[in-house]
Structure formats: structure tokens, C-alpha cells
Coordinates of N, CA and C in Angstrom, one line a residue:
Chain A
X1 N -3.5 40.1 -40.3 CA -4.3 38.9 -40.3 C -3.4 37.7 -40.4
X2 N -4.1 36.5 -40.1 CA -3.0 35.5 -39.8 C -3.3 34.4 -41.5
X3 N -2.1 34.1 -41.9 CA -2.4 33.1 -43.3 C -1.1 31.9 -42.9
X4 N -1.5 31.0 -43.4 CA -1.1 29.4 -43.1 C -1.0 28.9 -45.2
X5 N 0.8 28.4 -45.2 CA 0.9 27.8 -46.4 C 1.2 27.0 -46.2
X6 N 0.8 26.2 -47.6 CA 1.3 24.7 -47.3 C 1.7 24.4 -48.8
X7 N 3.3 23.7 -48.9 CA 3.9 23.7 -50.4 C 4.6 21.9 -50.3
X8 N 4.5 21.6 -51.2 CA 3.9 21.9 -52.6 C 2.1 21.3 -52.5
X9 N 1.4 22.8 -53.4 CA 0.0 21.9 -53.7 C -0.1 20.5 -53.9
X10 N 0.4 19.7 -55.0 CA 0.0 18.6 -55.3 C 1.5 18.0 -55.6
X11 N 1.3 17.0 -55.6 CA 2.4 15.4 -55.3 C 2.7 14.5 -56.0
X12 N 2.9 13.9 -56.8 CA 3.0 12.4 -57.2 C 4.4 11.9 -56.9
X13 N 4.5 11.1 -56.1 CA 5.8 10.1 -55.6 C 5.8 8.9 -55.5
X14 N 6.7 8.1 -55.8 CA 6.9 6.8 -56.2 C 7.2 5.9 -55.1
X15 N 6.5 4.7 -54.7 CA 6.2 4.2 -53.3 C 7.6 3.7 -53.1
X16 N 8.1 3.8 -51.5 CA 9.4 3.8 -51.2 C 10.5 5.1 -51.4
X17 N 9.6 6.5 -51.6 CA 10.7 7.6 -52.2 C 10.3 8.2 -50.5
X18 N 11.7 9.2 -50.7 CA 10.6 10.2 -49.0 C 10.2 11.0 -49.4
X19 N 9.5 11.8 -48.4 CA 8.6 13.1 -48.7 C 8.9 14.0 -47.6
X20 N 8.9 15.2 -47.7 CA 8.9 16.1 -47.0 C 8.0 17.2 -47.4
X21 N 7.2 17.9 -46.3 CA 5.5 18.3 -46.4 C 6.1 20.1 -45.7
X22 N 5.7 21.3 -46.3 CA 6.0 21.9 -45.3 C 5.0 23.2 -45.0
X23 N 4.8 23.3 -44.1 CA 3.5 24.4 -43.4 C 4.4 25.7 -43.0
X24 N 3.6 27.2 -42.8 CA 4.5 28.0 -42.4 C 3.2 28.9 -42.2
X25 N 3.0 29.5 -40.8 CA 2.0 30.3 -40.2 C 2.8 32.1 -40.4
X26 N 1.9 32.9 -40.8 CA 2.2 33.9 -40.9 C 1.0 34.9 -39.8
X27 N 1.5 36.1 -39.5 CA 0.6 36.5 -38.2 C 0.4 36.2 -37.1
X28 N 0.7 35.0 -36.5 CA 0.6 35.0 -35.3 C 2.2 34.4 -34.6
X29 N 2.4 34.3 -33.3 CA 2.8 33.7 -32.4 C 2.5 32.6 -31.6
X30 N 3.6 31.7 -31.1 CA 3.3 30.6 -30.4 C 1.8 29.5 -30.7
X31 N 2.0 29.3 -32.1 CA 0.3 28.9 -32.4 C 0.5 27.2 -32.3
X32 N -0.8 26.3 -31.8 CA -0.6 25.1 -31.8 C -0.8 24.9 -33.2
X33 N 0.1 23.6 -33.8 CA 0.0 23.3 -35.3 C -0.3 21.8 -35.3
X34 N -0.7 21.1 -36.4 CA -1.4 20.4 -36.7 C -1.2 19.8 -38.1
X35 N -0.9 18.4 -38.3 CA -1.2 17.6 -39.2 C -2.1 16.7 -39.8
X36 N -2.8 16.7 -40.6 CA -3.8 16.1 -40.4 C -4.0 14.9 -41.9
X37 N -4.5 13.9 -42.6 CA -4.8 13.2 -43.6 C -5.9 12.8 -43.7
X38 N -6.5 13.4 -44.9 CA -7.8 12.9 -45.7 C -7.5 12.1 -46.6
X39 N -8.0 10.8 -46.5 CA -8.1 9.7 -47.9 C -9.4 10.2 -48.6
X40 N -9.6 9.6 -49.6 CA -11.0 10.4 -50.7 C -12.1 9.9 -50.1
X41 N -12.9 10.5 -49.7 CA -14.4 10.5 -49.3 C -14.1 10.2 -47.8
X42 N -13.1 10.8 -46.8 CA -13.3 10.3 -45.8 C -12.9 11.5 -44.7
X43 N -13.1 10.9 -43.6 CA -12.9 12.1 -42.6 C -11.6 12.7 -42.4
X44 N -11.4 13.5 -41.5 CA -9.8 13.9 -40.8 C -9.3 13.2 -40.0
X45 N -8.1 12.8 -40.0 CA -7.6 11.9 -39.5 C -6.3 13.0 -38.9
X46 N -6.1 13.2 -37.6 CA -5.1 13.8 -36.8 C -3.6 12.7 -37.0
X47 N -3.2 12.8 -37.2 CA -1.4 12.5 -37.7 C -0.7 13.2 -36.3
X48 N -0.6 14.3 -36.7 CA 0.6 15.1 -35.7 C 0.2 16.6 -34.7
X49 N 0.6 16.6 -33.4 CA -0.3 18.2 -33.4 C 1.1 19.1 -32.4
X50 N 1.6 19.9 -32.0 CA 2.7 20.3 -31.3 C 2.3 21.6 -30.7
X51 N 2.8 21.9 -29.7 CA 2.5 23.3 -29.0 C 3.5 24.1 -28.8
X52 N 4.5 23.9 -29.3 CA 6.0 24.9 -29.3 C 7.0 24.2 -30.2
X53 N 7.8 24.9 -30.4 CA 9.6 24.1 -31.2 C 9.7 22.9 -30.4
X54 N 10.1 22.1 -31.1 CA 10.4 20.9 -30.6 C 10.0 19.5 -30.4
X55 N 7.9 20.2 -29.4 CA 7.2 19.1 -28.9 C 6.7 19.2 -30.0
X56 N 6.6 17.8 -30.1 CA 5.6 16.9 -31.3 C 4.9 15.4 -30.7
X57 N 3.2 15.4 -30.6 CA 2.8 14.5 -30.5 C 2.6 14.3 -31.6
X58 N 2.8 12.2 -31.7 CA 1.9 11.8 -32.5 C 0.6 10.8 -32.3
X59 N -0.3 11.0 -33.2 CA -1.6 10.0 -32.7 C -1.6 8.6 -33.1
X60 N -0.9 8.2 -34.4 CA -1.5 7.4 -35.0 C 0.3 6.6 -35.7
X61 N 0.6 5.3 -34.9 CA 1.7 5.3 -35.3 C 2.0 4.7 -36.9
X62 N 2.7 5.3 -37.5 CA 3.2 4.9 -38.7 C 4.5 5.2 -39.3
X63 N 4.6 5.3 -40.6 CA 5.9 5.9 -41.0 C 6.5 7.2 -41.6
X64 N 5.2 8.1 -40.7 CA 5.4 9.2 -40.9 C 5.9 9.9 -40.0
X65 N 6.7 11.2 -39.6 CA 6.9 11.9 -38.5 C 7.0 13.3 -39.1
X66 N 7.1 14.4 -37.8 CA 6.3 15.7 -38.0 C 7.9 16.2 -37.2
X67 N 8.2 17.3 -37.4 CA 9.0 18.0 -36.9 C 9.0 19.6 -37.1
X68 N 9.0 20.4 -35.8 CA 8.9 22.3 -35.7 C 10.1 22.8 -35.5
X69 N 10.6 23.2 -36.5 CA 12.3 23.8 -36.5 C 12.3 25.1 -35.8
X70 N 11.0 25.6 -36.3 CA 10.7 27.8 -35.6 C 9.5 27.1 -35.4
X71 N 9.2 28.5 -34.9 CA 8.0 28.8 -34.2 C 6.4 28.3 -34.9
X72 N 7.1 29.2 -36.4 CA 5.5 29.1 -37.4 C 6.1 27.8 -38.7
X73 N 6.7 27.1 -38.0 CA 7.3 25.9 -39.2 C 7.0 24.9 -39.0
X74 N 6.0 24.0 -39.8 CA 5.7 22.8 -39.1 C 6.1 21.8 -40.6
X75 N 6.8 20.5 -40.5 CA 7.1 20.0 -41.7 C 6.9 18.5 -40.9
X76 N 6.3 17.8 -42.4 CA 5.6 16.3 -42.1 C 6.7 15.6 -42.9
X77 N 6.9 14.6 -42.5 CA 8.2 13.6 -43.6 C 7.8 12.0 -43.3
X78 N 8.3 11.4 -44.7 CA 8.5 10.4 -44.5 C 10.0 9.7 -45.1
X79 N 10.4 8.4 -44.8 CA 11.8 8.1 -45.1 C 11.5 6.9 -46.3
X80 N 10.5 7.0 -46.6 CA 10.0 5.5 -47.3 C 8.9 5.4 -47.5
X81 N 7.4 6.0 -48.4 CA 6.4 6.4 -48.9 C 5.5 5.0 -49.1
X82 N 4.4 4.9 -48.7 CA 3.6 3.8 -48.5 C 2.5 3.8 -49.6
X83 N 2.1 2.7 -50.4 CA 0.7 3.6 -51.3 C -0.2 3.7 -50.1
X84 N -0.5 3.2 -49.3 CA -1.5 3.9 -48.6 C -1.1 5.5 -47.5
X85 N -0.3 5.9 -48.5 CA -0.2 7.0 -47.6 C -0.4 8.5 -48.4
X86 N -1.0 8.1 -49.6 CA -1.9 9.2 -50.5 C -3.2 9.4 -49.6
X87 N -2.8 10.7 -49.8 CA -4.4 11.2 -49.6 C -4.2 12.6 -49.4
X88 N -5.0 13.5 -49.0 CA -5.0 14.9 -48.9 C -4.3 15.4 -47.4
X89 N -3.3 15.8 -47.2 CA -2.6 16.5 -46.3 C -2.6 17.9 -45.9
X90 N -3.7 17.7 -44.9 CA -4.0 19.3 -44.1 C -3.0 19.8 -42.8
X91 N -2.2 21.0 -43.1 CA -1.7 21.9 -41.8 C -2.9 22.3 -41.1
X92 N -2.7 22.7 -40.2 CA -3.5 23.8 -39.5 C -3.2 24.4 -38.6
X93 N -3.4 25.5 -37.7 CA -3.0 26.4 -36.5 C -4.4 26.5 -35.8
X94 N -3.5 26.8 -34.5 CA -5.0 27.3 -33.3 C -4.1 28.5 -32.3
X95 N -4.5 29.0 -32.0 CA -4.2 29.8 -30.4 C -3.9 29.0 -29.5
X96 N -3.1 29.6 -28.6 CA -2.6 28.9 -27.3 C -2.6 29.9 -27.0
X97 N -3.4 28.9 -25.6 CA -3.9 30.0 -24.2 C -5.3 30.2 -23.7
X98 N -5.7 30.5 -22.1 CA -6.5 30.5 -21.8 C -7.2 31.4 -22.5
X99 N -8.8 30.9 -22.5 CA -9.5 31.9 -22.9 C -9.7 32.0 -24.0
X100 N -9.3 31.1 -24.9 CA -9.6 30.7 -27.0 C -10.1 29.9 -26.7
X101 N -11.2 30.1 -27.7 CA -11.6 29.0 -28.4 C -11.0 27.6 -28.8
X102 N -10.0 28.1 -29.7 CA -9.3 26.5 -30.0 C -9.3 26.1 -31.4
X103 N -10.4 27.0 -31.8 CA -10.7 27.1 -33.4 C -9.6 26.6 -34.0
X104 N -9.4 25.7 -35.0 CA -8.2 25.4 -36.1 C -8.4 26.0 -37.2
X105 N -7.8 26.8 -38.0 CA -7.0 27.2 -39.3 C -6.8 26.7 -40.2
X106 N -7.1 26.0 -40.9 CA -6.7 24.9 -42.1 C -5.7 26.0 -43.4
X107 N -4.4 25.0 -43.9 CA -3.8 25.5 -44.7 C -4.5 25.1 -45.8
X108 N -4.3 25.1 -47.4 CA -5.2 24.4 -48.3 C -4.5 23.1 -49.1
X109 N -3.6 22.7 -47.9 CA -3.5 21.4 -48.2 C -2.6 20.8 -49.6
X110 N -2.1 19.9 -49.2 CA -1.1 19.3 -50.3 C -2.0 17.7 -50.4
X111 N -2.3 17.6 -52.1 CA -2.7 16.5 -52.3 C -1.5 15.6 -53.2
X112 N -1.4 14.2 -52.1 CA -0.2 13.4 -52.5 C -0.4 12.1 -52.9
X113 N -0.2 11.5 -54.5 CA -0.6 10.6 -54.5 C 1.0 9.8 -54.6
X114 N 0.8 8.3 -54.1 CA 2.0 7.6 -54.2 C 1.5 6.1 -55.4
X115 N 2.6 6.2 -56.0 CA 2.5 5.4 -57.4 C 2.9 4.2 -57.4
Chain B
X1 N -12.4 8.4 -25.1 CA -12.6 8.5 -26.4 C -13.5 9.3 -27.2
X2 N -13.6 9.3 -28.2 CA -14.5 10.5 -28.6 C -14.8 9.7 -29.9
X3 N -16.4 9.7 -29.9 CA -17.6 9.1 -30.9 C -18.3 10.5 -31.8
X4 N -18.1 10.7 -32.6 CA -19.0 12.0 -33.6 C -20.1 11.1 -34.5
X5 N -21.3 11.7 -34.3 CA -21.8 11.0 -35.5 C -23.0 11.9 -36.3
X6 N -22.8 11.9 -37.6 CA -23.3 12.7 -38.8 C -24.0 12.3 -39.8
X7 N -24.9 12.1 -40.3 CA -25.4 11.7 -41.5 C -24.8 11.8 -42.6
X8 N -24.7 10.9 -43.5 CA -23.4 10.7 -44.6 C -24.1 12.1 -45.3
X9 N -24.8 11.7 -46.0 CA -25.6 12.4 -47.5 C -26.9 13.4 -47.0
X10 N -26.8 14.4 -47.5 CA -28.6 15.4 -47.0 C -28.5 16.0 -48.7
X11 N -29.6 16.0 -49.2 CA -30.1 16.8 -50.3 C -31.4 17.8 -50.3
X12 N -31.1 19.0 -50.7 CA -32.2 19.7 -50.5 C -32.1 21.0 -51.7
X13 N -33.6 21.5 -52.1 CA -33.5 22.5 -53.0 C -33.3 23.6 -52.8
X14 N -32.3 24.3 -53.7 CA -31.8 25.7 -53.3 C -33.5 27.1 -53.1
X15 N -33.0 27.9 -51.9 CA -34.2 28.5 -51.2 C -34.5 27.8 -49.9
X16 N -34.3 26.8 -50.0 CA -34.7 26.1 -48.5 C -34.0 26.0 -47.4
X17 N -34.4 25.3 -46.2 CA -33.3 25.0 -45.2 C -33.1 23.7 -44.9
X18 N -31.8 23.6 -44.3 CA -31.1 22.1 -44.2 C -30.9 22.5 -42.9
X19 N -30.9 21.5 -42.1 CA -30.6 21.0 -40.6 C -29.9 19.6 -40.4
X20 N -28.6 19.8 -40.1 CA -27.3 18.8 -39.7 C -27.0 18.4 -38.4
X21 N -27.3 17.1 -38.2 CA -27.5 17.0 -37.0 C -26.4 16.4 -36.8
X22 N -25.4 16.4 -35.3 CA -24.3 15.8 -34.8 C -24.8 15.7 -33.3
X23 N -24.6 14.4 -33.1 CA -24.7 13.6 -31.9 C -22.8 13.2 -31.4
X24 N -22.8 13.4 -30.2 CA -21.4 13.4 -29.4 C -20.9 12.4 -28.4
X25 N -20.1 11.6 -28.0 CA -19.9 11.0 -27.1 C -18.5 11.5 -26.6
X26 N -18.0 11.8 -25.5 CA -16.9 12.4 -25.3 C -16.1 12.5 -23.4
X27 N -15.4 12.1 -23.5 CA -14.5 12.0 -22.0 C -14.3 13.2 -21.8
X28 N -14.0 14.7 -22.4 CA -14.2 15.6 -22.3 C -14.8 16.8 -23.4
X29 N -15.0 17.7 -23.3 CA -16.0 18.7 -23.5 C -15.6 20.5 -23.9
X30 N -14.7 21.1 -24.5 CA -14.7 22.3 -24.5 C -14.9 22.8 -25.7
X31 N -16.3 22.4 -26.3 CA -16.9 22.9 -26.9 C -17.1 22.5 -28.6
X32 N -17.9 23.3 -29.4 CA -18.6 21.9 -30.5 C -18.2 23.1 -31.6
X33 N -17.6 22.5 -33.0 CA -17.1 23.5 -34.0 C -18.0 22.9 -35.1
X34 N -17.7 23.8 -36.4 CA -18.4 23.5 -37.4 C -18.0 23.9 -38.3
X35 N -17.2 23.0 -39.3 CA -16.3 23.8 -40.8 C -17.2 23.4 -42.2
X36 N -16.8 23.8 -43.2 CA -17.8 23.4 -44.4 C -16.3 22.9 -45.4
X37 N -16.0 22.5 -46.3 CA -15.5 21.8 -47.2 C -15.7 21.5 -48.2
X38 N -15.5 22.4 -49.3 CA -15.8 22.2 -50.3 C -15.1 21.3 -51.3
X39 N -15.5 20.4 -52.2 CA -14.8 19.4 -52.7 C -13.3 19.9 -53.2
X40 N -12.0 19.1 -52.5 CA -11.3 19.4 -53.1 C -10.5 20.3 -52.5
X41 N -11.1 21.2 -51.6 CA -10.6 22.2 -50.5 C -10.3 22.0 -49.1
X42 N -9.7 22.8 -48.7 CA -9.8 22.7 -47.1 C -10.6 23.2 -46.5
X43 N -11.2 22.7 -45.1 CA -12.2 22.9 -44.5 C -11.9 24.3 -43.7
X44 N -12.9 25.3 -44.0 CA -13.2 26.3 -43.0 C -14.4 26.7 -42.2
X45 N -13.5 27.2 -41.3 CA -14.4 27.2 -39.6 C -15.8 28.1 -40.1
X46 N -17.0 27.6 -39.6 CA -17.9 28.6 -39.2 C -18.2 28.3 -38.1
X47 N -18.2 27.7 -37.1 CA -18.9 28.1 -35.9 C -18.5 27.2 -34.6
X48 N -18.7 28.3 -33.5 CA -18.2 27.0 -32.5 C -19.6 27.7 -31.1
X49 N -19.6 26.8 -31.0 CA -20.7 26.7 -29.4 C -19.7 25.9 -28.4
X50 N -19.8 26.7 -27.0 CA -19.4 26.3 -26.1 C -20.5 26.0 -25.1
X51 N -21.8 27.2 -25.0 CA -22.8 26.9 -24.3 C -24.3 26.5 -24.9
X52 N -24.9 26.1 -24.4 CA -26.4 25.9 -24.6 C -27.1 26.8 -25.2
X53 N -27.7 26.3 -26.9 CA -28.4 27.3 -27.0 C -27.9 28.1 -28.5
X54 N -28.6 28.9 -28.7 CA -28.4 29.0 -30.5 C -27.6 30.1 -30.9
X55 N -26.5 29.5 -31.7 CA -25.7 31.3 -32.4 C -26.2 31.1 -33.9
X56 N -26.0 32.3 -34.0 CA -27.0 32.8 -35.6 C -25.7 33.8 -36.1
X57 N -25.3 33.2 -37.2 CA -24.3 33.6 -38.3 C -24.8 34.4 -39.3
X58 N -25.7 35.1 -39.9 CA -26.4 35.5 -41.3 C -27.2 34.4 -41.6
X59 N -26.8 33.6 -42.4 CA -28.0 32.4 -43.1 C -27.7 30.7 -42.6
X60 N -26.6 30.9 -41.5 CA -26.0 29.8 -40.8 C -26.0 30.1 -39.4
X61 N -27.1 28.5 -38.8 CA -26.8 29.1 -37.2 C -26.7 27.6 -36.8
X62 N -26.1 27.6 -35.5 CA -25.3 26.4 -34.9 C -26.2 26.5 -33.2
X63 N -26.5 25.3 -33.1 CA -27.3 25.1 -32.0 C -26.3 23.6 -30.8
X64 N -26.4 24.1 -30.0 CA -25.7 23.2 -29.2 C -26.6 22.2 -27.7
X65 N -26.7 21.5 -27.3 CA -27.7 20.5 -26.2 C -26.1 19.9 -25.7
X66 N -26.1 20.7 -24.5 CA -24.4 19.6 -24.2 C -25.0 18.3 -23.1
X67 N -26.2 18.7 -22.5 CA -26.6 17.6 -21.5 C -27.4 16.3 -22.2
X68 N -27.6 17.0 -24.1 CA -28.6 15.4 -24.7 C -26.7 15.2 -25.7
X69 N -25.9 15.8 -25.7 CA -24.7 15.6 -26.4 C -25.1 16.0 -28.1
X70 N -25.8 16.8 -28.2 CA -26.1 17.0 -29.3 C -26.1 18.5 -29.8
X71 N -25.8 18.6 -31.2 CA -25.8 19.9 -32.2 C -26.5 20.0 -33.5
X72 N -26.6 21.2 -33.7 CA -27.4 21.1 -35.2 C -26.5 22.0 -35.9
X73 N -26.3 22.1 -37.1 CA -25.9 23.4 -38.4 C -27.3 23.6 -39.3
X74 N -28.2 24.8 -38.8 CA -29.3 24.9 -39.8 C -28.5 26.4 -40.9
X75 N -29.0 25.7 -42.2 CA -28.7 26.3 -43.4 C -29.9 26.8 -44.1
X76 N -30.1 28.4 -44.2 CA -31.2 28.8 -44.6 C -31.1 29.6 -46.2
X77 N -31.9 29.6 -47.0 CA -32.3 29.8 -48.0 C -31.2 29.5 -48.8
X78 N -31.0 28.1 -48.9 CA -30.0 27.3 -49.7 C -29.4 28.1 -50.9
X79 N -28.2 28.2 -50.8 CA -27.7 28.6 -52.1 C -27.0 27.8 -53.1
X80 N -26.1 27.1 -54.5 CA -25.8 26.6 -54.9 C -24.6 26.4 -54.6
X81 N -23.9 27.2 -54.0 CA -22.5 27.6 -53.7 C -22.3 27.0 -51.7
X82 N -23.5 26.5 -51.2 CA -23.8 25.7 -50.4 C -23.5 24.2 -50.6
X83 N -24.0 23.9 -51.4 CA -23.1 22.3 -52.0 C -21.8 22.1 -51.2
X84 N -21.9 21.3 -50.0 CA -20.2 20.7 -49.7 C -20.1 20.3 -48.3
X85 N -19.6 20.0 -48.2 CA -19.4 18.4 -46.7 C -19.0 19.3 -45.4
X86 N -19.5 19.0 -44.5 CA -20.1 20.2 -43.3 C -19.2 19.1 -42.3
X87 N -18.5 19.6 -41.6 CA -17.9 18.7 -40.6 C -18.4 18.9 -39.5
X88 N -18.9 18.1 -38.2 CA -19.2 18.6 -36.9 C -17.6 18.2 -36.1
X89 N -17.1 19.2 -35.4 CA -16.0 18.7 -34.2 C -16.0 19.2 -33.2
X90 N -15.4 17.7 -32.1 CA -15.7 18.6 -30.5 C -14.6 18.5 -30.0
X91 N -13.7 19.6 -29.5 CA -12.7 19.5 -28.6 C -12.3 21.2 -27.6
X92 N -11.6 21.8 -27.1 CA -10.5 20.9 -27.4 C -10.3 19.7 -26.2
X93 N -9.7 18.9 -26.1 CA -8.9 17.9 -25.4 C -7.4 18.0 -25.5
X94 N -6.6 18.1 -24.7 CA -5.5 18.4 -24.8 C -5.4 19.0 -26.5
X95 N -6.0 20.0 -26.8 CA -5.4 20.9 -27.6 C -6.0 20.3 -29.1
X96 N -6.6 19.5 -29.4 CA -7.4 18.6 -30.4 C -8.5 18.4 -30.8
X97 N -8.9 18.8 -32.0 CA -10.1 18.3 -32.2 C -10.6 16.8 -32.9
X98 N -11.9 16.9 -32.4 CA -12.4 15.6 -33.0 C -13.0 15.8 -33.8
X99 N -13.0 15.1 -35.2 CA -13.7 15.1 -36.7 C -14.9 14.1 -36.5
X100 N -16.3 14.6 -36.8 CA -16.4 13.3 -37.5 C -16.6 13.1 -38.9
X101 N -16.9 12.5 -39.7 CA -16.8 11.9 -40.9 C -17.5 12.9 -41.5
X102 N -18.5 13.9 -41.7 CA -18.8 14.7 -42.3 C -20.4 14.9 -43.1
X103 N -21.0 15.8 -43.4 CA -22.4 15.6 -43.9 C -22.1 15.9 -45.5
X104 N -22.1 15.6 -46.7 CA -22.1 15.9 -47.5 C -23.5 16.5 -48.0
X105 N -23.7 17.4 -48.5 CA -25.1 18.8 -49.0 C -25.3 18.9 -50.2
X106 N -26.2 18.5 -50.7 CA -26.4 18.8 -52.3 C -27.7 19.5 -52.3
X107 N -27.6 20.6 -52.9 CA -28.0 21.5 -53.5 C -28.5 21.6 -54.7
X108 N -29.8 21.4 -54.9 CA -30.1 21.3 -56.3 C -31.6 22.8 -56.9
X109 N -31.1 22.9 -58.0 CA -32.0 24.2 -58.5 C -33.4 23.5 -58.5

């Protein structure tokens, strides 16, 4: 069966420090990955999503970026921490390829507050 | 672009059924998901409709109208462990889904 980590659970960082976020899919192959940010009481917000080593889109420009070193490695960073850039940070995975669903996977998330 | 829209808040007593309605606006179409989230948690999948027409989970079924752009999540015989924010999403689109904002479910004895 397939499992998705995401380290460290929880966060407190001091605004202007960097961060580095890291996801790691177990069980499958070639899976699309996915970044994603919840502020408190609010929806998901897509950040980053990639479909192999290397490619990385992003949706929403800021001062964050996403980078896939392996296959099942997806890691979120920043160079300089914003207070608005607390909030709940979700991985996730899907299948690639004809014929899925598309269904996403949620890791259980690192909640990060910046001070 | 893609428009999701969900009712913030639904309250109902445990035993009963809840019905979550998501209305869609969308440049493309492959199909309608449904996670639950519990406070504090990550959201997991229950259900996806790609065609017209009702899937039935156990005490969770997901109904899909792709030509009125609309879905439902009906929740039957409420449980307390039901309490928690129901997301409707439509994709994929180049490989993405769309959130919307979420139904939050309280459950009360």
C-alpha cells in the first residue's frame, strides 16, 4: 500500500529565517506530487504540483519554491519566511496515467507558524 | 477558470441525514471528488464521480448533474465522529484539482 510523510509535523520560525518542508511517497512510482497551503479556516490553496524529477509548476507566485530531487521526494523552501506564510502545509500524490482517476493522497501535513 | 461553491456551515442531529451541495463552474471537466477533514487533519478522499448519477459508499453517497454543474455528499445516520469540513473538488485539469472552500458539519447528540 502506498503512504505519504511529511516532516517536521509542526513549526515555529522566526520571519525572515528559511524553511525547508519535506514530503516522501512510499509504494508507488512515478506519482504526480503536490503542495498545497491552508491558512485557519480556509480553503486549499495549490502552491506547487510536478509530474516527474525536475518539473515543477508553480501556481501562485511568491517566495516560496518546490523542488523533486527522486522520484517520491518532493521538498517546499523558502529563503526568507513571510508572517503570512503560516498556515498548514499539505503534500500530496496522485497517479499518472491514462485511465485514473486523479484522486490526491494527502500527507498529514506540517503546521508552520512564522513569529 | 474554475468557480466551486459550498455552503460555509450545515448543522444537523446525530441519526439523521445531511446533504452538501456543490455547484461548479469549469473550462474543463474530469470529474467531481470529495474529501472530509477533520479539524486539524488532512483531508481524505471519499469519493469521486466522473458520470451522471449516484455512487453509494456505506452511509456516504456522492451524486453528480455534470449538464446542471452540480453535486451532492448525502450523509446518513449521522454519527458524532461525522463532525468535519467536507471539501467538494473538480479536476483533473492538467493534473489539478480544484478546492472549494469547504462545508463545515456539526453534529450534535
Amino acid at each position: 500500500s502506498q503512504t505519504i510523510h511529511q516532516w517536521p509535523a509542526t513549526l515555529v520560525q522566526p520571519v525572515g529565517s528559511p524553511l525547508s518542508l519535506e514530503c516522501t511517497v512510499e509504494g508507488t512510482s512515478n506519482p504526480n506530487l503536490y503542495w498545497y497551503r491552508q491558512a485557519a479556516g480556509r480553503g486549499l490553496q495549490l502552491l506547487f504540483y510536478s509530474v516527474g524529477i525536475g518539473q515543477i509548476s508553480s501556481e501562485v507566485p511568491q517566495n516560496l519554491s518546490a523542488s523533486r530531487p527522486q522520484d517520491r521526494q518532493f521538498i517546499l523552501s523558502s529563503k526568507k519566511l513571510l508572517l503570512s506564510d503560516s498556515g498548514f502545509y499539505l503534500c500530496a500524490w496522485s497517479r499518472l496515467g491514462r485511465g485514473t482517476s486523479y484522486e490526491q493522497y494527502f500527507g498529514p501535513g506540517t503546521r508552520l507558524t512564522v513569529t | 477558470g474554475q468557480n466551486i461553491d459550498q455552503p460555509t456551515e450545515m448543522t444537523a442531529t446525530e441519526g439523521a441525514i445531511v446533504q452538501i451541495n456543490c455547484t461548479y463552474q469549469t473550462s474543463g471537466f474530469n470529474g467531481l471528488f470529495w474529501y472530509q477533514q477533520h479539524a486539524g487533519e488532512a483531508p481524505t478522499f471519499l469519493s469521486y464521480n466522473v458520470l451522471d448519477g449516484l455512487e453509494e459508499k456505506g452511509r456516504f453517497s456522492s451524486f453528480l448533474s455534470r449538464s446542471k454543474g452540480y453535486s451532492y455528499l448525502l450523509l446518513k445516520e449521522l454519527q458524532m465522529k461525522d463532525s468535519a469540513s467536507y471539501l467538494c473538488a473538480v479536476g483533473p485539469r492538467d493534473y489539478k484539482l480544484s478546492f472549494g472552500a469547504g462545508t463545515t458539519v456539526t453534529v450534535r447528540a
